[in-house]
């Protein structure tokens, strides 16, 4: 080690920067030849006494420091990848990288471009050890210190996607969304760098975590569309394609009622791949606007992911209960002209108050027919009057459903009673009008 200090002292006396750089390269090669644990001490000495030598921290000497640190990053990575020697050990390698980052902390402004690569490499290996918080801290430091540096937009896109993924793992959705927006603003860089072999994989990775984030944010329709697109990616393994396709189905099932959701459900239900999944019957029920029963809810419940087992952002009900309730309200509006909240609550698996609140919300958001209204005095929701269409729809529903539950019987009886009452009112009004006209004539 004393001979190493002597060599470093001699290198510091070299005035010509080019010669100093070559001398430091040769010293580094000698350091990398050490085969035992002493290499870690030698690397630390090389960084602290050679790279961070006073002669290398100002003026033209910075060239020597930057080139030497860049070469050190490269040689360390090669040594780790080779799986030979002490640096192949992950614990030793991580400690060496930590030592470099710590040693250069006070000089990070002068060496930031090179030190950023060291942090990124260290973050990679910390992530592989599931030390996500430390990895995030390193990446955040790199972002904060490199805003005005010379790294390419693709480089920063890669960093933003990684941060998005790590925050998603930690369920820090606000931070993940922040880096999603930052990454989105740099997607144009992939078109400029399309010749790079990792351009397409990076875009795929971005879209995957974008879909994951939308799913976690309960933006289920947006997530479903993106998972559907991911499932159609070329050169994707069958297992991954099927996984994305089923995630698309699940998100579509949980998505709020809308015309876009209806079209997506119809697309998924006729997709040839659906028959190879266990979702075919569920999708066809949704496409036909049939009521979702408890057995179907139980099937969906079994396929939910952990982050789905929480309350909906639109109500106090669970994500699944809210989605099924919205669908069943829409189904009722398709088949029936009116229904009491007492009966509707049994169809929605909610309380009467919660059912009324949901219907009111759907009316305000224009998810139900324009003529739909709530009669709070009578305790009913009126979907509108289009009796020929309603009768036809009810017939179709009877064909689709193999059994009619007690809740269906209540709905049917109430519908008949309501229609009969409407006819009696119309007949009475017609009789009174005719009688009044006769009195006027006499």
Tab-separated table of C-alpha atoms in Angstrom:
chain	number	residue	atom	x	y	z
A	1	UNK	CA	0.000	0.000	0.000
A	2	UNK	CA	2.958	2.308	0.713
A	3	UNK	CA	4.126	1.842	-2.867
A	4	UNK	CA	0.625	2.834	-4.021
A	5	UNK	CA	0.796	6.063	-2.021
A	6	UNK	CA	4.202	6.744	-3.557
A	7	UNK	CA	2.825	6.236	-7.078
A	8	UNK	CA	-0.121	8.505	-6.334
A	9	UNK	CA	2.263	11.179	-5.080
A	10	UNK	CA	4.313	10.900	-8.250
A	11	UNK	CA	1.187	11.127	-10.414
A	12	UNK	CA	0.182	14.312	-8.631
A	13	UNK	CA	3.432	15.904	-9.726
A	14	UNK	CA	2.730	15.343	-13.420
A	15	UNK	CA	1.763	18.670	-14.952
A	16	UNK	CA	0.617	17.457	-18.366
A	17	UNK	CA	-3.015	16.384	-17.962
A	18	UNK	CA	-2.829	13.775	-20.718
A	19	UNK	CA	0.151	12.077	-19.105
A	20	UNK	CA	-1.530	12.227	-15.699
A	21	UNK	CA	-4.633	10.550	-17.101
A	22	UNK	CA	-2.555	7.727	-18.608
A	23	UNK	CA	-0.657	7.253	-15.340
A	24	UNK	CA	-3.946	7.050	-13.391
A	25	UNK	CA	-5.326	4.517	-15.883
A	26	UNK	CA	-2.280	2.310	-15.369
A	27	UNK	CA	-2.612	2.605	-11.596
A	28	UNK	CA	-6.290	1.598	-11.805
A	29	UNK	CA	-5.439	-1.463	-13.897
A	30	UNK	CA	-2.932	-2.528	-11.242
A	31	UNK	CA	-5.551	-2.028	-8.519
A	32	UNK	CA	-8.078	-4.178	-10.406
A	33	UNK	CA	-5.559	-7.037	-10.520
A	34	UNK	CA	-5.778	-7.494	-6.729
A	35	UNK	CA	-7.638	-10.759	-6.089
A	36	UNK	CA	-8.394	-10.610	-2.348
A	37	UNK	CA	-10.439	-8.362	-0.087
A	38	UNK	CA	-7.605	-5.830	-0.089
A	39	UNK	CA	-8.986	-4.573	-3.396
A	40	UNK	CA	-11.713	-2.679	-1.516
A	41	UNK	CA	-9.135	-0.689	0.465
A	42	UNK	CA	-7.084	-0.088	-2.674
A	43	UNK	CA	-10.125	1.273	-4.520
A	44	UNK	CA	-10.940	3.635	-1.666
A	45	UNK	CA	-7.343	4.877	-1.637
A	46	UNK	CA	-7.434	5.339	-5.408
A	47	UNK	CA	-10.598	7.445	-5.160
A	48	UNK	CA	-9.632	9.561	-2.164
A	49	UNK	CA	-5.954	10.165	-2.962
A	50	UNK	CA	-5.750	9.898	-6.761
A	51	UNK	CA	-9.076	10.973	-8.245
A	52	UNK	CA	-9.769	13.534	-5.507
A	53	UNK	CA	-6.194	14.778	-5.440
A	54	UNK	CA	-6.086	18.564	-5.113
A	55	UNK	CA	-4.431	18.816	-8.522
A	56	UNK	CA	-7.485	17.110	-10.099
A	57	UNK	CA	-10.202	19.283	-8.576
A	58	UNK	CA	-9.724	22.511	-10.491
A	59	UNK	CA	-8.906	23.755	-13.947
A	60	UNK	CA	-7.664	21.255	-16.499
A	61	UNK	CA	-7.087	18.731	-13.710
A	62	UNK	CA	-10.853	18.067	-13.640
A	63	UNK	CA	-10.418	16.238	-16.937
A	64	UNK	CA	-8.204	13.675	-15.210
A	65	UNK	CA	-10.624	13.269	-12.289
A	66	UNK	CA	-13.685	12.837	-14.519
A	67	UNK	CA	-12.054	10.407	-16.936
A	68	UNK	CA	-10.619	8.350	-14.070
A	69	UNK	CA	-13.951	8.125	-12.220
A	70	UNK	CA	-15.734	7.201	-15.448
A	71	UNK	CA	-13.190	4.456	-16.136
A	72	UNK	CA	-13.469	3.219	-12.541
A	73	UNK	CA	-17.254	2.879	-12.925
A	74	UNK	CA	-16.755	0.859	-16.099
A	75	UNK	CA	-14.099	-1.463	-14.647
A	76	UNK	CA	-16.073	-2.114	-11.460
A	77	UNK	CA	-19.177	-3.021	-13.467
A	78	UNK	CA	-17.168	-5.388	-15.662
A	79	UNK	CA	-15.643	-7.051	-12.592
A	80	UNK	CA	-19.066	-7.600	-11.036
A	81	UNK	CA	-20.601	-8.960	-14.235
A	82	UNK	CA	-17.702	-11.374	-14.764
A	83	UNK	CA	-18.686	-13.186	-11.543
A	84	UNK	CA	-15.009	-13.641	-10.754
A	85	UNK	CA	-13.035	-12.276	-7.834
A	86	UNK	CA	-14.088	-10.413	-4.711
A	87	UNK	CA	-16.225	-7.832	-6.544
A	88	UNK	CA	-18.581	-10.551	-7.759
A	89	UNK	CA	-19.922	-10.695	-4.201
A	90	UNK	CA	-22.954	-8.392	-4.004
A	91	UNK	CA	-22.304	-7.263	-0.435
A	92	UNK	CA	-18.691	-6.301	-1.192
A	93	UNK	CA	-19.658	-4.628	-4.473
A	94	UNK	CA	-22.390	-2.549	-2.830
A	95	UNK	CA	-20.028	-1.418	-0.076
A	96	UNK	CA	-17.398	-0.372	-2.635
A	97	UNK	CA	-19.964	1.697	-4.542
A	98	UNK	CA	-21.252	3.240	-1.324
A	99	UNK	CA	-17.688	4.204	-0.431
A	100	UNK	CA	-17.192	5.970	-3.768
A	101	UNK	CA	-20.454	7.912	-3.452
A	102	UNK	CA	-19.621	8.939	0.100
A	103	UNK	CA	-16.019	9.923	-0.734
A	104	UNK	CA	-17.159	12.134	-3.624
A	105	UNK	CA	-20.055	13.761	-1.750
A	106	UNK	CA	-18.224	17.043	-1.114
A	107	UNK	CA	-17.100	17.247	-4.744
A	108	UNK	CA	-20.328	16.122	-6.412
A	109	UNK	CA	-20.816	19.373	-8.327
A	110	UNK	CA	-17.526	18.958	-10.193
A	111	UNK	CA	-17.977	15.214	-10.817
A	112	UNK	CA	-21.773	14.973	-11.056
A	113	UNK	CA	-22.070	13.374	-14.501
A	114	UNK	CA	-19.714	10.537	-13.538
A	115	UNK	CA	-21.057	10.233	-9.994
A	116	UNK	CA	-24.588	9.923	-11.388
A	117	UNK	CA	-23.533	6.690	-13.119
A	118	UNK	CA	-22.129	5.398	-9.814
A	119	UNK	CA	-25.418	6.151	-8.036
A	120	UNK	CA	-27.461	4.503	-10.785
A	121	UNK	CA	-25.315	1.353	-10.592
A	122	UNK	CA	-25.598	1.297	-6.796
A	123	UNK	CA	-29.369	1.835	-7.020
A	124	UNK	CA	-29.623	-1.161	-9.391
A	125	UNK	CA	-27.967	-3.487	-6.906
A	126	UNK	CA	-29.813	-2.113	-3.886
A	127	UNK	CA	-33.070	-2.701	-5.746
A	128	UNK	CA	-32.054	-6.307	-6.420
A	129	UNK	CA	-31.580	-6.653	-2.647
A	130	UNK	CA	-35.094	-5.216	-2.122
A	131	UNK	CA	-33.648	-2.097	-0.465
A	132	UNK	CA	-36.128	0.087	-2.286
A	133	UNK	CA	-35.980	3.130	0.002
A	134	UNK	CA	-32.200	3.448	-0.395
A	135	UNK	CA	-32.512	2.978	-4.142
A	136	UNK	CA	-35.141	5.726	-4.359
A	137	UNK	CA	-32.966	8.088	-2.333
A	138	UNK	CA	-30.026	7.604	-4.693
A	139	UNK	CA	-32.161	8.156	-7.790
A	140	UNK	CA	-33.831	11.221	-6.285
A	141	UNK	CA	-30.400	12.664	-5.462
A	142	UNK	CA	-29.309	12.066	-9.039
A	143	UNK	CA	-32.404	13.825	-10.385
A	144	UNK	CA	-32.052	16.823	-8.065
A	145	UNK	CA	-28.350	17.351	-8.816
A	146	UNK	CA	-28.434	16.740	-12.568
A	147	UNK	CA	-31.121	19.058	-13.909
A	148	UNK	CA	-28.646	21.106	-15.954
A	149	UNK	CA	-26.230	18.301	-16.873
A	150	UNK	CA	-25.396	16.723	-20.191
A	151	UNK	CA	-27.247	13.396	-19.879
A	152	UNK	CA	-29.615	12.525	-22.715
A	153	UNK	CA	-33.396	12.655	-22.464
A	154	UNK	CA	-33.513	8.874	-22.867
A	155	UNK	CA	-31.243	8.562	-19.833
A	156	UNK	CA	-33.637	10.645	-17.743
A	157	UNK	CA	-36.651	8.809	-19.116
A	158	UNK	CA	-35.106	5.578	-17.890
A	159	UNK	CA	-34.503	7.103	-14.439
A	160	UNK	CA	-38.081	8.444	-14.231
A	161	UNK	CA	-39.561	5.070	-15.190
A	162	UNK	CA	-37.481	3.391	-12.490
A	163	UNK	CA	-38.645	5.883	-9.881
A	164	UNK	CA	-42.230	5.381	-11.018
A	165	UNK	CA	-41.826	1.628	-10.542
A	166	UNK	CA	-40.168	1.922	-7.123
A	167	UNK	CA	-42.775	4.332	-5.789
A	168	UNK	CA	-45.465	2.013	-7.131
A	169	UNK	CA	-43.903	-0.874	-5.198
A	170	UNK	CA	-43.982	1.284	-2.069
A	171	UNK	CA	-47.609	2.283	-2.762
A	172	UNK	CA	-46.583	5.958	-2.906
A	173	UNK	CA	-49.032	6.722	-5.694
A	174	UNK	CA	-48.661	10.510	-5.639
A	175	UNK	CA	-44.907	10.280	-6.208
A	176	UNK	CA	-45.373	7.572	-8.832
A	177	UNK	CA	-47.848	9.810	-10.656
A	178	UNK	CA	-45.362	12.705	-10.531
A	179	UNK	CA	-42.705	10.653	-12.311
A	180	UNK	CA	-45.277	9.263	-14.728
A	181	UNK	CA	-45.928	12.835	-15.871
A	182	UNK	CA	-42.198	13.582	-16.089
A	183	UNK	CA	-41.594	10.409	-18.087
A	184	UNK	CA	-44.522	11.182	-20.402
A	185	UNK	CA	-42.939	14.513	-21.301
A	186	UNK	CA	-39.809	12.688	-22.534
A	187	UNK	CA	-41.406	9.914	-24.601
A	188	UNK	CA	-40.549	11.806	-27.769
A	189	UNK	CA	-36.889	11.020	-27.011
A	190	UNK	CA	-37.513	7.353	-27.848
A	191	UNK	CA	-38.366	8.297	-31.429
A	192	UNK	CA	-35.087	10.176	-31.703
A	193	UNK	CA	-33.179	7.271	-30.154
A	194	UNK	CA	-35.110	4.507	-31.932
A	195	UNK	CA	-31.833	3.061	-33.199
A	196	UNK	CA	-30.904	2.137	-29.637
A	197	UNK	CA	-31.616	-1.546	-28.902
A	198	UNK	CA	-33.335	-0.772	-25.592
A	199	UNK	CA	-35.679	1.935	-26.934
A	200	UNK	CA	-38.670	-0.398	-27.441
A	201	UNK	CA	-38.182	-2.289	-24.139
A	202	UNK	CA	-38.084	1.042	-22.307
A	203	UNK	CA	-41.341	2.148	-23.948
A	204	UNK	CA	-42.923	-1.200	-23.057
A	205	UNK	CA	-41.751	-0.817	-19.457
A	206	UNK	CA	-43.201	2.692	-19.282
A	207	UNK	CA	-46.584	1.517	-20.588
A	208	UNK	CA	-46.637	-1.437	-18.217
A	209	UNK	CA	-46.096	0.690	-15.113
A	210	UNK	CA	-48.467	3.331	-16.437
A	211	UNK	CA	-51.184	0.656	-16.596
A	212	UNK	CA	-50.233	-0.581	-13.119
A	213	UNK	CA	-50.423	2.935	-11.701
A	214	UNK	CA	-53.820	3.618	-13.269
A	215	UNK	CA	-55.046	0.337	-11.791
A	216	UNK	CA	-53.821	1.348	-8.315
A	217	UNK	CA	-55.416	4.799	-8.722
A	218	UNK	CA	-58.766	3.130	-9.539
A	219	UNK	CA	-58.673	4.593	-13.044
A	220	UNK	CA	-59.887	1.199	-14.161
A	221	UNK	CA	-61.006	2.048	-17.687
A	222	UNK	CA	-57.658	3.685	-18.519
A	223	UNK	CA	-55.832	0.709	-17.015
A	224	UNK	CA	-57.985	-1.789	-18.927
A	225	UNK	CA	-57.267	-0.135	-22.290
A	226	UNK	CA	-53.529	-0.099	-21.634
A	227	UNK	CA	-53.414	-3.698	-20.440
A	228	UNK	CA	-55.356	-4.677	-23.558
A	229	UNK	CA	-52.777	-2.902	-25.739
A	230	UNK	CA	-49.911	-4.520	-23.824
A	231	UNK	CA	-51.418	-7.965	-24.380
A	232	UNK	CA	-51.175	-7.396	-28.146
A	233	UNK	CA	-47.460	-6.482	-28.064
A	234	UNK	CA	-45.386	-8.368	-30.629
A	235	UNK	CA	-42.777	-10.902	-29.505
A	236	UNK	CA	-44.396	-11.147	-26.068
A	237	UNK	CA	-44.483	-14.561	-24.406
A	238	UNK	CA	-47.864	-16.284	-24.310
A	239	UNK	CA	-47.839	-16.271	-20.513
A	240	UNK	CA	-47.295	-12.507	-20.298
A	241	UNK	CA	-49.810	-11.810	-23.052
A	242	UNK	CA	-52.482	-13.859	-21.264
A	243	UNK	CA	-51.634	-12.142	-17.981
A	244	UNK	CA	-52.086	-8.671	-19.454
A	245	UNK	CA	-55.307	-9.742	-21.192
A	246	UNK	CA	-56.825	-11.011	-17.949
A	247	UNK	CA	-55.764	-7.833	-16.135
A	248	UNK	CA	-57.558	-5.907	-18.875
A	249	UNK	CA	-60.724	-7.921	-18.265
A	250	UNK	CA	-60.534	-7.456	-14.496
A	251	UNK	CA	-60.053	-3.688	-14.797
A	252	UNK	CA	-62.895	-3.448	-17.324
A	253	UNK	CA	-65.193	-5.289	-14.899
A	254	UNK	CA	-64.278	-2.862	-12.098
A	255	UNK	CA	-64.526	0.248	-14.298
A	256	UNK	CA	-67.383	2.719	-13.725
A	257	UNK	CA	-70.359	2.575	-16.067
A	258	UNK	CA	-69.804	4.566	-19.262
A	259	UNK	CA	-70.226	4.238	-23.012
A	260	UNK	CA	-66.480	3.646	-23.346
A	261	UNK	CA	-66.633	0.802	-20.821
A	262	UNK	CA	-69.576	-0.730	-22.676
A	263	UNK	CA	-67.626	-0.725	-25.947
A	264	UNK	CA	-64.550	-2.172	-24.250
A	265	UNK	CA	-66.596	-4.948	-22.622
A	266	UNK	CA	-68.074	-5.800	-26.020
A	267	UNK	CA	-64.597	-5.916	-27.601
A	268	UNK	CA	-63.232	-8.157	-24.871
A	269	UNK	CA	-66.250	-10.480	-24.917
A	270	UNK	CA	-65.768	-11.281	-28.629
A	271	UNK	CA	-61.978	-11.577	-28.425
A	272	UNK	CA	-60.977	-15.138	-29.376
A	273	UNK	CA	-58.673	-15.325	-26.362
A	274	UNK	CA	-61.513	-14.943	-23.877
A	275	UNK	CA	-62.682	-18.546	-24.354
A	276	UNK	CA	-59.379	-19.798	-22.960
A	277	UNK	CA	-59.979	-17.857	-19.733
A	278	UNK	CA	-62.490	-18.288	-16.920
A	279	UNK	CA	-63.947	-14.832	-17.632
A	280	UNK	CA	-66.007	-15.665	-20.732
A	281	UNK	CA	-69.364	-16.055	-18.959
A	282	UNK	CA	-68.847	-12.941	-16.828
A	283	UNK	CA	-67.990	-10.789	-19.845
A	284	UNK	CA	-70.995	-11.987	-21.798
A	285	UNK	CA	-73.289	-11.178	-18.888
A	286	UNK	CA	-71.836	-7.701	-18.715
A	287	UNK	CA	-72.132	-7.227	-22.478
A	288	UNK	CA	-75.805	-8.287	-22.378
A	289	UNK	CA	-76.421	-5.952	-19.409
A	290	UNK	CA	-77.623	-8.826	-17.255
A	291	UNK	CA	-77.797	-8.415	-13.490
A	292	UNK	CA	-74.683	-9.564	-11.654
A	293	UNK	CA	-75.567	-12.124	-8.981
A	294	UNK	CA	-73.776	-13.136	-5.800
A	295	UNK	CA	-72.163	-16.194	-7.405
A	296	UNK	CA	-70.599	-13.994	-10.097
A	297	UNK	CA	-69.498	-11.481	-7.469
A	298	UNK	CA	-67.844	-14.298	-5.550
A	299	UNK	CA	-65.935	-15.367	-8.671
A	300	UNK	CA	-64.714	-11.812	-9.292
A	301	UNK	CA	-63.791	-11.448	-5.612
A	302	UNK	CA	-61.521	-14.476	-5.860
A	303	UNK	CA	-59.635	-12.874	-8.754
A	304	UNK	CA	-59.097	-9.465	-7.163
A	305	UNK	CA	-55.581	-8.268	-6.408
A	306	UNK	CA	-54.698	-6.935	-2.929
A	307	UNK	CA	-54.995	-3.268	-3.952
A	308	UNK	CA	-58.529	-3.917	-5.258
A	309	UNK	CA	-59.736	-4.985	-1.806
A	310	UNK	CA	-60.364	-1.472	-0.579
A	311	UNK	CA	-63.124	1.099	-0.696
A	312	UNK	CA	-64.029	2.846	-3.912
A	313	UNK	CA	-62.958	6.476	-4.237
A	314	UNK	CA	-66.553	7.245	-5.304
A	315	UNK	CA	-68.356	5.707	-2.317
A	316	UNK	CA	-67.950	3.995	1.030
A	317	UNK	CA	-68.559	0.601	-0.584
A	318	UNK	CA	-65.775	-1.693	-1.712
A	319	UNK	CA	-64.401	-1.366	-5.227
A	320	UNK	CA	-66.184	-4.538	-6.331
A	321	UNK	CA	-69.503	-3.726	-4.652
A	322	UNK	CA	-69.538	-0.245	-6.171
A	323	UNK	CA	-68.735	-1.556	-9.654
A	324	UNK	CA	-71.411	-4.267	-9.474
A	325	UNK	CA	-73.955	-1.808	-8.071
A	326	UNK	CA	-73.381	0.666	-10.920
A	327	UNK	CA	-73.669	-2.117	-13.483
A	328	UNK	CA	-76.869	-3.462	-11.932
A	329	UNK	CA	-78.432	0.019	-11.864
A	330	UNK	CA	-77.651	0.338	-15.559
A	331	UNK	CA	-79.088	-3.139	-16.184
A	332	UNK	CA	-82.291	-2.218	-14.337
A	333	UNK	CA	-82.616	0.951	-16.421
A	334	UNK	CA	-82.345	-1.172	-19.551
A	335	UNK	CA	-85.027	-3.697	-18.516
A	336	UNK	CA	-87.452	-1.821	-16.246
A	337	UNK	CA	-89.273	1.501	-16.231
A	338	UNK	CA	-89.190	1.970	-12.455
A	339	UNK	CA	-88.268	0.242	-9.223
A	340	UNK	CA	-88.523	1.025	-5.518
A	341	UNK	CA	-85.362	1.535	-3.534
A	342	UNK	CA	-86.435	-1.315	-1.260
A	343	UNK	CA	-86.258	-3.712	-4.207
A	344	UNK	CA	-83.291	-1.992	-5.831
A	345	UNK	CA	-81.210	-2.301	-2.677
A	346	UNK	CA	-81.572	-6.085	-2.849
A	347	UNK	CA	-80.345	-6.076	-6.435
A	348	UNK	CA	-77.414	-3.776	-5.632
A	349	UNK	CA	-76.438	-5.454	-2.333
A	350	UNK	CA	-76.499	-2.007	-0.686
A	351	UNK	CA	-78.695	-0.256	1.866
A	352	UNK	CA	-81.652	1.776	0.603
A	353	UNK	CA	-79.913	5.062	1.445
A	354	UNK	CA	-76.718	3.957	-0.307
A	355	UNK	CA	-78.749	2.808	-3.325
A	356	UNK	CA	-80.484	6.184	-3.567
A	357	UNK	CA	-77.162	8.028	-3.231
A	358	UNK	CA	-75.635	5.892	-5.983
A	359	UNK	CA	-78.535	6.457	-8.381
A	360	UNK	CA	-78.429	10.201	-7.693
A	361	UNK	CA	-74.705	10.233	-8.400
A	362	UNK	CA	-75.201	8.326	-11.648
A	363	UNK	CA	-77.944	10.747	-12.748
A	364	UNK	CA	-75.730	13.764	-12.064
A	365	UNK	CA	-72.876	12.170	-13.999
A	366	UNK	CA	-75.242	11.339	-16.884
A	367	UNK	CA	-74.685	7.599	-16.630
A	368	UNK	CA	-78.429	6.897	-16.816
A	369	UNK	CA	-81.094	7.832	-19.420
A	370	UNK	CA	-81.915	11.527	-19.553
A	371	UNK	CA	-85.510	10.911	-18.411
A	372	UNK	CA	-84.355	9.105	-15.267
A	373	UNK	CA	-85.423	10.721	-11.988
A	374	UNK	CA	-85.965	9.929	-8.321
A	375	UNK	CA	-89.374	10.171	-6.628
A	376	UNK	CA	-88.303	10.555	-3.007
A	377	UNK	CA	-91.879	10.702	-1.709
A	378	UNK	CA	-92.761	7.359	-3.284
A	379	UNK	CA	-89.262	5.972	-2.708
A	380	UNK	CA	-88.763	4.917	-6.315
A	381	UNK	CA	-86.410	5.600	-9.185
A	382	UNK	CA	-88.105	6.144	-12.547
A	383	UNK	CA	-85.951	5.193	-15.500
A	384	UNK	CA	-88.356	6.441	-18.173
A	385	UNK	CA	-91.317	5.152	-20.157
A	386	UNK	CA	-90.651	3.178	-23.300
A	387	UNK	CA	-92.934	0.239	-22.734
A	388	UNK	CA	-92.493	-1.675	-26.008
A	389	UNK	CA	-88.709	-1.569	-25.655
A	390	UNK	CA	-88.905	-2.476	-21.968
A	391	UNK	CA	-91.193	-5.442	-22.631
A	392	UNK	CA	-88.867	-6.733	-25.318
A	393	UNK	CA	-85.854	-6.329	-23.069
A	394	UNK	CA	-87.559	-8.204	-20.237
A	395	UNK	CA	-88.282	-11.094	-22.592
A	396	UNK	CA	-84.649	-11.199	-23.658
A	397	UNK	CA	-83.535	-11.186	-20.039
A	398	UNK	CA	-85.802	-14.108	-19.245
A	399	UNK	CA	-84.185	-16.037	-22.097
A	400	UNK	CA	-80.686	-15.269	-20.857
A	401	UNK	CA	-81.325	-16.055	-17.165
A	402	UNK	CA	-81.853	-19.720	-16.385
A	403	UNK	CA	-83.423	-18.923	-12.995
A	404	UNK	CA	-85.351	-15.980	-11.579
A	405	UNK	CA	-84.404	-15.028	-8.023
A	406	UNK	CA	-86.846	-13.621	-5.431
A	407	UNK	CA	-85.398	-10.178	-6.117
A	408	UNK	CA	-86.319	-10.555	-9.801
A	409	UNK	CA	-89.855	-11.553	-8.838
A	410	UNK	CA	-90.208	-8.403	-6.750
A	411	UNK	CA	-88.951	-6.297	-9.628
A	412	UNK	CA	-91.299	-7.939	-12.145
A	413	UNK	CA	-94.347	-7.630	-9.859
A	414	UNK	CA	-93.533	-4.015	-9.119
A	415	UNK	CA	-93.120	-3.269	-12.811
A	416	UNK	CA	-96.495	-4.826	-13.659
A	417	UNK	CA	-98.176	-2.983	-10.785
A	418	UNK	CA	-96.610	0.298	-11.840
A	419	UNK	CA	-97.607	-0.141	-15.478
A	420	UNK	CA	-101.178	-1.083	-14.523
A	421	UNK	CA	-101.438	1.974	-12.293
A	422	UNK	CA	-100.159	4.166	-15.121
A	423	UNK	CA	-102.760	2.747	-17.487
A	424	UNK	CA	-105.542	3.346	-14.923
A	425	UNK	CA	-104.430	6.945	-14.501
A	426	UNK	CA	-104.333	7.482	-18.268
A	427	UNK	CA	-107.786	5.916	-18.666
A	428	UNK	CA	-109.238	8.034	-15.850
A	429	UNK	CA	-107.801	11.208	-17.327
A	430	UNK	CA	-109.217	10.319	-20.734
A	431	UNK	CA	-112.696	9.656	-19.211
A	432	UNK	CA	-112.673	12.933	-17.256
A	433	UNK	CA	-111.598	14.871	-20.341
A	434	UNK	CA	-114.400	13.356	-22.380
A	435	UNK	CA	-116.973	14.029	-19.639
A	436	UNK	CA	-115.813	17.634	-19.293
A	437	UNK	CA	-116.098	18.119	-23.056
A	438	UNK	CA	-119.679	16.785	-23.022
A	439	UNK	CA	-120.637	19.168	-20.208
A	440	UNK	CA	-119.210	22.077	-22.151
A	441	UNK	CA	-121.290	21.178	-25.208
A	442	UNK	CA	-124.511	20.941	-23.197
